[in-house]
Short mmCIF file of C-alpha atoms in Angstrom, two decimals:
data_model
loop_
_atom_site.label_atom_id
_atom_site.label_comp_id
_atom_site.label_asym_id
_atom_site.label_seq_id
_atom_site.Cartn_x
_atom_site.Cartn_y
_atom_site.Cartn_z
CA MET O 1 -120.80 64.69 -152.49
CA LEU O 2 -117.32 64.15 -151.30
CA LYS O 3 -116.13 67.12 -153.31
CA GLU O 4 -118.73 69.37 -151.64
CA ASN O 5 -117.61 68.17 -148.17
CA LYS O 6 -114.05 68.91 -149.06
CA ARG O 7 -114.94 72.53 -150.05
CA THR O 8 -117.19 73.45 -147.10
CA SER O 9 -115.98 71.28 -144.17
CA PRO O 10 -113.41 72.34 -141.55
CA ALA O 11 -109.69 71.88 -142.23
CA PHE O 12 -109.37 68.74 -140.19
CA ILE O 13 -111.27 66.65 -142.79
CA THR O 14 -109.48 67.88 -145.84
CA ASP O 15 -106.46 65.56 -145.42
CA GLU O 16 -105.79 63.91 -148.82
CA SER O 17 -105.11 60.54 -147.24
CA VAL O 18 -108.50 60.64 -145.46
CA TYR O 19 -110.21 61.66 -148.73
CA ALA O 20 -108.44 59.00 -150.78
CA ASN O 21 -109.04 56.28 -148.19
CA SER O 22 -112.76 57.16 -147.79
CA HIS O 23 -113.15 57.48 -151.62
CA GLN O 24 -111.54 54.08 -152.04
CA ASN O 25 -113.72 52.24 -149.54
CA ARG O 26 -117.01 53.99 -150.46
CA ASN O 27 -118.30 52.88 -146.98
CA PRO O 28 -120.46 55.43 -145.13
CA ASN O 29 -119.72 53.90 -141.67
CA PHE O 30 -116.01 54.07 -142.41
CA CYS O 31 -116.34 57.72 -143.40
CA LEU O 32 -118.22 58.66 -140.26
CA LYS O 33 -115.69 56.80 -137.96
CA THR O 34 -112.79 58.59 -139.76
CA LEU O 35 -114.40 62.01 -139.35
CA VAL O 36 -115.04 61.46 -135.62
CA THR O 37 -111.48 60.32 -135.01
CA ALA O 38 -110.02 63.25 -136.82
CA ALA O 39 -112.31 65.66 -134.99
CA ASN O 40 -111.35 64.27 -131.53
CA SER O 41 -107.65 64.47 -132.38
CA SER O 42 -107.98 68.04 -133.42
CA LEU O 43 -109.89 68.94 -130.31
CA LEU O 44 -107.18 67.40 -128.07
CA GLU O 45 -104.56 69.45 -129.83
CA MET O 46 -106.58 72.57 -129.38
CA GLU O 47 -107.04 71.78 -125.70
CA LYS O 48 -103.33 71.18 -125.18
CA SER O 49 -102.54 74.47 -126.86
CA LEU O 50 -105.05 76.33 -124.71
CA LEU O 51 -103.79 74.81 -121.45
CA THR O 52 -100.22 75.66 -122.41
CA ALA O 53 -101.24 79.25 -123.03
CA ILE O 54 -103.11 79.39 -119.72
CA ASN O 55 -100.20 77.86 -117.78
CA VAL O 56 -97.76 80.42 -119.24
CA GLU O 57 -100.11 83.23 -118.34
CA VAL O 58 -100.66 81.98 -114.82
CA SER O 59 -96.93 81.40 -114.23
CA ASN O 60 -96.23 85.01 -115.18
CA HIS O 61 -98.91 86.33 -112.80
CA ILE O 62 -98.37 84.51 -109.47
CA PRO O 63 -99.32 86.95 -106.77
CA ASP O 64 -96.41 88.42 -104.81
CA ASP O 65 -97.80 87.33 -101.50
CA ILE O 66 -97.76 83.72 -102.57
CA VAL O 67 -94.23 84.06 -103.91
CA PHE O 68 -93.04 85.68 -100.67
CA PHE O 69 -94.70 83.01 -98.57
CA ILE O 70 -92.91 80.25 -100.52
CA LEU O 71 -89.53 81.98 -100.52
CA SER O 72 -89.75 82.71 -96.79
CA LYS O 73 -89.72 79.00 -96.00
CA LEU O 74 -86.47 78.37 -97.97
CA PRO O 75 -83.13 77.89 -96.29
CA LEU O 76 -80.93 81.01 -96.43
CA LYS O 77 -78.56 79.27 -98.91
CA SER O 78 -81.29 78.68 -101.39
CA LEU O 79 -82.82 82.13 -100.92
CA LYS O 80 -79.45 83.79 -101.57
CA ARG O 81 -78.98 81.78 -104.70
CA PHE O 82 -82.52 82.55 -106.08
CA GLY O 83 -81.66 86.26 -105.90
CA CYS O 84 -80.31 85.97 -109.40
CA VAL O 85 -83.67 84.79 -110.85
CA ARG O 86 -85.39 88.11 -110.43
CA LYS O 87 -84.10 91.49 -109.25
CA SER O 88 -87.06 91.85 -106.89
CA TRP O 89 -85.97 88.63 -105.15
CA SER O 90 -82.50 89.93 -104.54
CA LEU O 91 -84.02 92.87 -102.72
CA LEU O 92 -86.15 90.75 -100.31
CA PHE O 93 -83.69 91.20 -97.46
CA ASP O 94 -84.59 94.90 -97.48
CA ASP O 95 -88.31 94.10 -97.23
CA ASN O 96 -89.40 94.31 -93.57
CA CYS O 97 -92.53 92.27 -94.17
CA PHE O 98 -90.72 89.47 -95.88
CA MET O 99 -87.92 89.40 -93.31
CA THR O 100 -90.53 89.12 -90.52
CA MET O 101 -91.93 86.00 -92.24
CA PHE O 102 -88.46 84.58 -92.86
CA ARG O 103 -87.38 84.99 -89.19
CA SER O 104 -90.61 83.43 -88.00
CA ASN O 105 -90.15 80.41 -90.19
CA LEU O 106 -86.54 80.05 -89.18
CA LEU O 107 -87.35 80.03 -85.48
CA THR O 108 -90.41 77.83 -85.56
CA LYS O 109 -89.29 74.98 -87.83
CA ASP O 110 -88.36 71.78 -86.16
CA HIS O 111 -84.81 70.51 -86.52
CA PRO O 112 -83.68 66.93 -85.66
CA TYR O 113 -80.53 68.39 -84.12
CA TYR O 114 -82.53 69.01 -80.90
CA ASP O 115 -84.35 65.68 -80.72
CA TYR O 116 -83.78 63.86 -77.43
CA THR O 117 -81.07 66.41 -76.57
CA SER O 118 -80.22 67.61 -73.09
CA VAL O 119 -78.13 70.68 -72.29
CA PHE O 120 -74.99 70.48 -70.18
CA VAL O 121 -73.63 73.64 -68.63
CA GLN O 122 -69.98 73.77 -67.65
CA THR O 123 -68.76 76.44 -65.25
CA LYS O 124 -65.36 77.51 -64.01
CA HIS O 125 -64.84 78.77 -60.47
CA GLY O 126 -61.70 80.72 -59.59
CA ALA O 127 -59.22 82.37 -61.93
CA TYR O 128 -55.82 81.11 -60.87
CA TYR O 129 -54.08 77.79 -61.65
CA ASP O 130 -53.91 76.60 -58.10
CA ASN O 131 -57.36 77.82 -57.11
CA TYR O 132 -60.02 76.93 -59.62
CA ARG O 133 -62.28 74.07 -60.53
CA TYR O 134 -64.78 73.11 -63.25
CA ARG O 135 -68.34 72.05 -62.39
CA LEU O 136 -70.78 70.31 -64.75
CA HIS O 137 -74.53 70.71 -64.63
CA SER O 138 -77.43 69.21 -66.53
CA LEU O 139 -80.16 71.65 -67.57
CA SER O 140 -83.73 70.36 -67.94
CA GLY O 141 -86.43 72.98 -68.32
CA ASP O 142 -85.94 75.36 -65.35
CA ASN O 143 -84.14 72.66 -63.25
CA ILE O 144 -80.38 72.34 -63.09
CA VAL O 145 -78.55 69.40 -61.44
CA GLU O 146 -74.80 69.08 -60.75
CA LEU O 147 -73.07 66.00 -62.19
CA ASP O 148 -69.99 64.11 -61.01
CA TRP O 149 -66.84 63.84 -63.09
CA PRO O 150 -65.02 60.63 -63.88
CA ASN O 151 -61.53 59.93 -62.54
CA PRO O 152 -59.47 58.53 -65.41
CA PHE O 153 -56.09 60.08 -64.62
CA PRO O 154 -53.87 59.34 -61.64
CA CYS O 155 -52.59 62.63 -60.36
CA PRO O 156 -49.77 63.40 -57.87
CA ILE O 157 -51.68 66.29 -56.46
CA GLN O 158 -54.56 63.96 -55.60
CA GLU O 159 -52.16 61.68 -53.67
CA GLU O 160 -50.79 64.67 -51.77
CA ASP O 161 -54.34 65.47 -50.64
CA ASN O 162 -54.32 62.23 -48.67
CA TYR O 163 -51.32 62.93 -46.47
CA SER O 164 -51.73 63.77 -42.76
CA PRO O 165 -51.07 67.50 -42.11
CA SER O 166 -48.60 68.56 -39.39
CA SER O 167 -49.63 70.76 -36.50
CA SER O 168 -48.58 73.90 -38.34
CA GLU O 169 -50.53 72.80 -41.35
CA GLU O 170 -53.63 72.10 -39.28
CA GLU O 171 -53.73 75.82 -38.44
CA ASP O 172 -54.43 76.36 -42.11
CA GLU O 173 -57.00 73.49 -42.13
CA GLU O 174 -59.69 75.61 -43.73
CA SER O 175 -57.55 76.47 -46.75
CA GLU O 176 -56.46 72.83 -47.07
CA ASP O 177 -60.12 71.75 -47.03
CA ASN O 178 -60.77 74.11 -49.89
CA ARG O 179 -58.11 72.48 -52.08
CA VAL O 180 -59.78 71.31 -55.26
CA PRO O 181 -59.58 67.63 -56.26
CA PRO O 182 -57.84 67.36 -59.65
CA VAL O 183 -60.70 65.45 -61.09
CA THR O 184 -62.70 68.69 -61.24
CA ARG O 185 -60.14 70.25 -63.68
CA PHE O 186 -61.70 68.86 -66.86
CA LEU O 187 -62.66 71.12 -69.73
CA ILE O 188 -65.15 69.65 -72.22
CA VAL O 189 -63.73 69.83 -75.72
CA GLY O 190 -66.20 71.23 -78.29
CA SER O 191 -69.87 71.98 -77.91
CA VAL O 192 -71.53 68.54 -78.44
CA SER O 193 -71.27 64.95 -77.49
CA ILE O 194 -70.73 62.45 -80.38
CA ASN O 195 -72.91 59.37 -79.94
CA GLY O 196 -73.21 60.29 -76.28
CA THR O 197 -69.45 60.52 -75.84
CA LEU O 198 -67.68 63.66 -74.52
CA CYS O 199 -64.03 64.53 -74.88
CA LEU O 200 -62.40 65.87 -71.77
CA ASP O 201 -59.20 67.92 -71.56
CA ASN O 202 -57.25 67.41 -68.35
CA GLN O 203 -56.27 70.92 -67.34
CA TYR O 204 -53.56 69.63 -65.03
CA SER O 205 -51.74 68.39 -68.15
CA LYS O 206 -52.81 70.08 -71.37
CA ALA O 207 -51.80 67.23 -73.51
CA GLU O 208 -54.01 64.63 -71.74
CA LEU O 209 -57.39 63.81 -73.25
CA CYS O 210 -60.01 61.22 -72.48
CA LEU O 211 -63.35 60.09 -73.86
CA TRP O 212 -66.24 59.81 -71.37
CA LYS O 213 -69.78 58.51 -71.75
CA PRO O 214 -71.88 59.98 -68.91
CA THR O 215 -74.72 57.50 -69.44
CA THR O 216 -72.58 54.43 -68.56
CA ASN O 217 -69.63 56.27 -66.91
CA GLU O 218 -67.29 54.46 -69.37
CA PHE O 219 -64.12 56.29 -70.24
CA LYS O 220 -61.07 55.83 -72.45
CA VAL O 221 -57.78 57.63 -72.16
CA ILE O 222 -56.50 58.87 -75.50
CA PRO O 223 -52.81 58.06 -75.96
CA SER O 224 -50.26 60.85 -76.04
CA SER O 225 -49.38 62.33 -79.45
CA PRO O 226 -45.80 61.42 -80.71
CA ILE O 227 -45.41 65.03 -81.70
CA LEU O 228 -45.04 65.91 -78.01
CA SER O 229 -41.81 63.98 -77.85
CA ILE O 230 -40.13 65.99 -80.53
CA PRO O 231 -37.11 67.86 -78.96
CA TYR O 232 -38.55 71.37 -79.36
CA TYR O 233 -38.22 73.89 -76.61
CA ARG O 234 -41.84 73.34 -75.81
CA VAL O 235 -44.86 71.85 -77.55
CA SER O 236 -48.33 72.86 -76.31
CA PRO O 237 -51.91 72.35 -77.54
CA VAL O 238 -53.73 75.55 -78.37
CA HIS O 239 -57.29 74.30 -78.82
CA ALA O 240 -59.11 71.15 -79.81
CA GLN O 241 -62.37 70.10 -81.46
CA VAL O 242 -64.18 66.75 -81.73
CA GLY O 243 -66.27 65.38 -84.62
CA TYR O 244 -67.60 62.34 -86.39
CA ASP O 245 -66.34 60.93 -89.72
CA HIS O 246 -69.49 59.46 -91.23
CA VAL O 247 -67.58 57.91 -94.11
CA LYS O 248 -65.27 55.79 -91.98
CA ASP O 249 -67.59 55.59 -88.92
CA ASP O 250 -64.90 57.16 -86.78
CA TYR O 251 -64.66 59.51 -83.78
CA LYS O 252 -61.92 62.12 -84.28
CA VAL O 253 -60.14 64.93 -82.43
CA ILE O 254 -58.49 67.79 -84.22
CA ARG O 255 -56.05 69.82 -82.17
CA SER O 256 -53.96 72.92 -82.88
CA MET O 257 -50.40 72.60 -81.60
CA GLY O 258 -47.78 75.27 -80.99
CA ALA O 259 -44.09 74.42 -81.10
CA PHE O 260 -41.62 76.79 -79.58
CA PRO O 261 -38.04 75.91 -80.73
CA ASN O 262 -36.49 78.82 -78.97
CA PRO O 263 -37.76 81.61 -76.74
CA LYS O 264 -36.39 84.18 -79.16
CA LEU O 265 -38.07 82.61 -82.23
CA PRO O 266 -41.74 82.82 -83.14
CA PRO O 267 -43.79 79.66 -82.58
CA VAL O 268 -44.60 77.14 -85.31
CA TYR O 269 -48.24 76.03 -85.48
CA PHE O 270 -49.61 72.82 -86.99
CA TRP O 271 -52.57 70.46 -86.54
CA ASP O 272 -52.73 67.08 -84.80
CA LEU O 273 -55.56 64.61 -85.71
CA TYR O 274 -56.63 61.66 -83.56
CA SER O 275 -58.67 58.69 -84.92
CA LEU O 276 -60.43 56.36 -82.53
CA ASN O 277 -60.57 53.57 -85.07
CA SER O 278 -56.78 53.44 -85.31
CA ASN O 279 -56.14 54.88 -81.88
CA THR O 280 -53.30 56.96 -83.35
CA TRP O 281 -52.39 60.57 -84.10
CA SER O 282 -51.38 62.09 -87.44
CA THR O 283 -50.19 65.57 -88.46
CA ILE O 284 -51.99 67.96 -90.83
CA GLU O 285 -50.24 71.03 -92.29
CA ALA O 286 -52.66 73.82 -92.92
CA ASP O 287 -52.24 77.56 -92.58
CA VAL O 288 -55.60 78.54 -91.16
CA PRO O 289 -56.56 80.90 -88.23
CA ARG O 290 -56.71 79.29 -84.86
CA SER O 291 -59.63 79.53 -82.44
CA ILE O 292 -59.90 82.61 -80.28
CA ASP O 293 -61.43 82.16 -76.84
CA ASN O 294 -62.77 78.72 -77.76
CA VAL O 295 -65.66 80.18 -79.70
CA ASP O 296 -66.96 77.08 -81.58
CA VAL O 297 -69.92 74.99 -82.78
CA TYR O 298 -70.40 71.63 -84.45
CA THR O 299 -72.96 70.24 -86.87
CA ASP O 300 -73.19 67.45 -89.48
CA GLY O 301 -69.61 66.22 -89.22
CA VAL O 302 -68.06 69.71 -89.42
CA CYS O 303 -66.71 71.81 -86.56
CA HIS O 304 -66.52 75.58 -86.86
CA TRP O 305 -64.73 78.26 -84.84
CA TRP O 306 -64.16 81.99 -84.97
CA GLY O 307 -60.60 83.09 -85.83
CA GLU O 308 -58.75 86.31 -86.69
CA ARG O 309 -55.77 87.06 -88.84
CA GLU O 310 -54.32 90.44 -89.92
CA LYS O 311 -57.36 92.23 -88.41
CA HIS O 312 -59.79 90.13 -90.52
CA ALA O 313 -62.32 87.88 -88.89
CA TYR O 314 -62.99 84.40 -90.24
CA LEU O 315 -65.20 81.40 -89.65
CA VAL O 316 -62.86 78.43 -89.87
CA SER O 317 -64.47 74.98 -90.52
CA PHE O 318 -63.01 71.46 -90.50
CA ASP O 319 -64.65 68.57 -92.22
CA PHE O 320 -63.92 65.39 -90.33
CA SER O 321 -64.72 63.12 -93.32
CA ASN O 322 -62.35 64.56 -95.89
CA GLU O 323 -60.05 66.11 -93.31
CA SER O 324 -60.06 69.51 -95.02
CA PHE O 325 -60.39 73.15 -93.83
CA ILE O 326 -62.81 75.79 -95.18
CA THR O 327 -62.42 79.50 -94.33
CA THR O 328 -65.29 81.91 -94.67
CA LEU O 329 -64.48 85.63 -94.33
CA ILE O 330 -66.80 87.48 -91.98
CA PRO O 331 -67.71 90.80 -93.75
CA SER O 332 -67.58 94.18 -92.02
CA TYR O 333 -71.40 94.58 -92.09
CA VAL O 334 -71.56 91.52 -89.74
CA ASP O 335 -68.46 92.25 -87.61
CA ASP O 336 -66.77 95.61 -87.94
CA SER O 337 -64.97 95.63 -84.59
CA ASP O 338 -61.41 94.85 -83.87
CA ALA O 339 -60.71 91.31 -82.75
CA PHE O 340 -59.09 92.53 -79.52
CA ASN O 341 -61.82 95.01 -78.64
CA TYR O 342 -63.01 93.40 -75.38
CA ALA O 343 -66.04 95.62 -75.29
CA VAL O 344 -67.44 93.38 -78.08
CA GLY O 345 -67.94 89.69 -77.33
CA ARG O 346 -68.37 86.99 -79.93
CA THR O 347 -70.33 83.76 -79.52
CA LEU O 348 -71.03 81.06 -82.11
CA VAL O 349 -74.27 79.12 -81.68
CA LEU O 350 -76.49 76.83 -83.72
CA LEU O 351 -79.81 78.49 -84.31
CA ASN O 352 -82.23 75.75 -85.47
CA GLY O 353 -79.41 74.10 -87.44
CA SER O 354 -77.93 77.34 -88.84
CA ILE O 355 -74.51 78.63 -87.84
CA ALA O 356 -75.11 81.98 -85.97
CA LEU O 357 -72.66 84.62 -84.81
CA ILE O 358 -73.73 86.75 -81.82
CA LEU O 359 -71.88 90.01 -81.26
CA THR O 360 -72.42 91.35 -77.78
CA HIS O 361 -71.95 95.07 -77.23
CA SER O 362 -71.40 95.15 -73.52
CA GLU O 363 -71.54 98.92 -73.13
CA THR O 364 -75.04 99.20 -74.70
CA TYR O 365 -76.38 95.75 -73.85
CA MET O 366 -77.20 95.18 -77.56
CA PHE O 367 -76.92 91.85 -79.35
CA HIS O 368 -76.55 91.39 -83.10
CA ILE O 369 -77.23 87.97 -84.57
CA SER O 370 -76.15 86.96 -88.06
CA ILE O 371 -76.45 83.53 -89.74
CA LEU O 372 -74.38 81.93 -92.45
CA GLY O 373 -76.00 80.64 -95.69
CA GLU O 374 -73.12 78.77 -97.23
CA LEU O 375 -69.61 77.83 -96.18
CA GLY O 376 -66.89 79.67 -98.09
CA ILE O 377 -69.23 82.38 -99.36
CA LYS O 378 -68.60 85.74 -97.65
CA ASP O 379 -71.79 87.36 -98.93
CA SER O 380 -74.03 84.61 -97.63
CA TRP O 381 -73.76 86.07 -94.07
CA THR O 382 -77.06 87.84 -93.20
CA LYS O 383 -77.81 89.92 -90.10
CA LEU O 384 -81.22 88.76 -88.90
CA PHE O 385 -81.73 90.06 -85.36
CA ILE O 386 -80.72 93.23 -83.48
CA ILE O 387 -81.88 92.71 -79.87
CA GLY O 388 -81.85 95.08 -76.92
CA PRO O 389 -80.95 96.87 -74.94
CA LEU O 390 -81.36 94.02 -72.40
CA PRO O 391 -79.54 95.17 -69.20
CA PRO O 392 -80.49 92.00 -67.31
CA LEU O 393 -78.45 89.90 -69.69
CA TRP O 394 -74.68 90.12 -70.03
CA ASN O 395 -73.11 87.14 -71.91
CA PRO O 396 -74.63 84.66 -74.39
CA ILE O 397 -73.34 81.25 -73.50
CA GLY O 398 -74.72 79.02 -76.22
CA SER O 399 -77.86 77.57 -77.77
CA ALA O 400 -80.33 75.56 -75.64
CA LYS O 401 -83.42 74.24 -77.34
CA LYS O 402 -84.73 75.36 -80.76
CA ASN O 403 -85.15 79.21 -80.60
CA LYS O 404 -83.73 79.71 -77.11
CA ILE O 405 -80.26 81.00 -76.17
CA LEU O 406 -78.75 80.66 -72.76
CA PHE O 407 -77.42 83.85 -71.22
CA GLN O 408 -75.48 84.66 -68.05
CA ASN O 409 -75.70 87.94 -66.13
CA LYS O 410 -73.04 89.67 -64.10
CA TYR O 411 -74.11 87.97 -60.92
CA GLY O 412 -73.87 84.37 -62.20
CA GLY O 413 -77.56 84.06 -62.94
CA LEU O 414 -78.60 81.87 -65.93
CA ALA O 415 -81.52 82.82 -68.07
CA LEU O 416 -83.12 81.56 -71.31
CA PHE O 417 -83.94 84.21 -73.96
CA ASP O 418 -86.68 83.19 -76.42
CA LEU O 419 -86.06 84.78 -79.82
CA SER O 420 -89.61 84.11 -81.06
CA ASN O 421 -91.41 86.05 -78.32
CA LYS O 422 -88.54 88.08 -76.81
CA THR O 423 -89.15 86.75 -73.32
CA ILE O 424 -86.54 86.08 -70.55
CA GLU O 425 -86.93 83.00 -68.28
CA GLU O 426 -84.65 83.07 -65.23
CA ILE O 427 -83.34 79.62 -64.20
CA CYS O 428 -80.93 79.82 -61.32
CA VAL O 429 -77.78 81.49 -59.97
CA ILE O 430 -74.36 79.84 -60.03
CA PRO O 431 -72.15 82.22 -58.05
CA ASN O 432 -68.46 82.98 -58.48
CA THR O 433 -68.27 81.75 -62.09
CA THR O 434 -65.40 83.05 -64.32
CA PHE O 435 -66.31 80.83 -67.38
CA CYS O 436 -69.43 79.20 -68.70
CA LYS O 437 -70.35 77.16 -71.78
CA THR O 438 -73.07 74.90 -73.06
CA VAL O 439 -72.76 71.40 -74.49
CA LEU O 440 -75.62 69.62 -76.29
CA HIS O 441 -75.71 65.96 -75.26
CA LYS O 442 -77.64 62.93 -76.51
CA GLU O 443 -77.62 59.87 -74.37
CA SER O 444 -76.46 56.53 -75.78
CA ASP O 445 -75.95 53.09 -74.25
CA LEU O 446 -73.53 52.04 -77.02
CA PRO O 447 -69.90 51.58 -75.99
CA ILE O 448 -67.40 54.30 -76.87
CA GLY O 449 -66.67 54.05 -80.59
CA GLY O 450 -69.91 52.31 -81.40
CA ILE O 451 -71.26 55.06 -83.61
CA ASN O 452 -73.36 53.00 -86.02
CA ASN O 453 -73.21 49.53 -84.44
#
């Protein structure tokens, strides 16, 4: 009987060990249990093989609309990298339907960068050294309120304002009354506050910096750099940026310096770095492009600015934790104009956490917005928006909240442009402004330097 079963039964009961074991025991219950176990094992193997085949088939036939939906939610850096997986994925940036989804996801996603953040607007009034002042405003919705500056520096000009004028001087009383207090000559360094702390550059003395916390009105004067005492013909700061070193829990200032040994010799440029923890300056030697027109942004411990060298445009980045520079060439398909073509303006903003470069074509009122996918990778720049013409708008100032960019018109009016629905929201008019910038600020009650305390 066993021989007959061996000849006519399925393959899974023909195992010699099963036959020998069952033949040896001669127990019907044992034989039945053995057959059931072997049958179940074989069915499981068949099920696994079938599921594997189904999974392979399904993975090779995911509908394109589902693939596009998933890819459209990826960061630009990841999307660029996945272009090597399939040729069709590398061509997605030429697909209008996909790019519409990608832009929408970029603009609507929430980013912690804007949580509990207010927008400061700094304006400059007047163009000459003896006849200008800076004003600071806080922007909340469609309301704007002017703020008072601190007074950390004693200034001889301020003392002169207290003297009693003579009779001849009284005739020019109106002009004397219009003299600007020196405490209004502060330029905010960078585009953000670090732990609620702003860095102020005293424009009466380019080498004087101080830290200021608007919430508590606490301030700290930064000591002068020893490099200023070197017997050069003249040493002058060119531009400065602020940032946070998350490794050492330190507030830092990086400053480009120009040394002019002789009026007939070209200047020598280097970098000065201040550490709040040590309250000292140190020198960094690096041959990287300097900032042009203070076009800069900051995010995640790295500051970025737009620079130019030998008619090539760069994004220059400085990492405050490892104190190193990264340069990213800006390709011609993003910026093909000459750096000194004043008909084209350049503004760096943060667009929902992404670094964005806005090119403003003032003659046509057109705005081109490109974002960077990965630092150091030239081809990761992608032009996402071409907006306009928008004659009411003139100059992009900086990012406000999420998908909104603050603009200024020719008459000093401020307006918010919403990239998601292409609407313009007029805010107010600040007349006679010759300079305007935005600063993102988060309030903090911690003392200056208490980043993680």
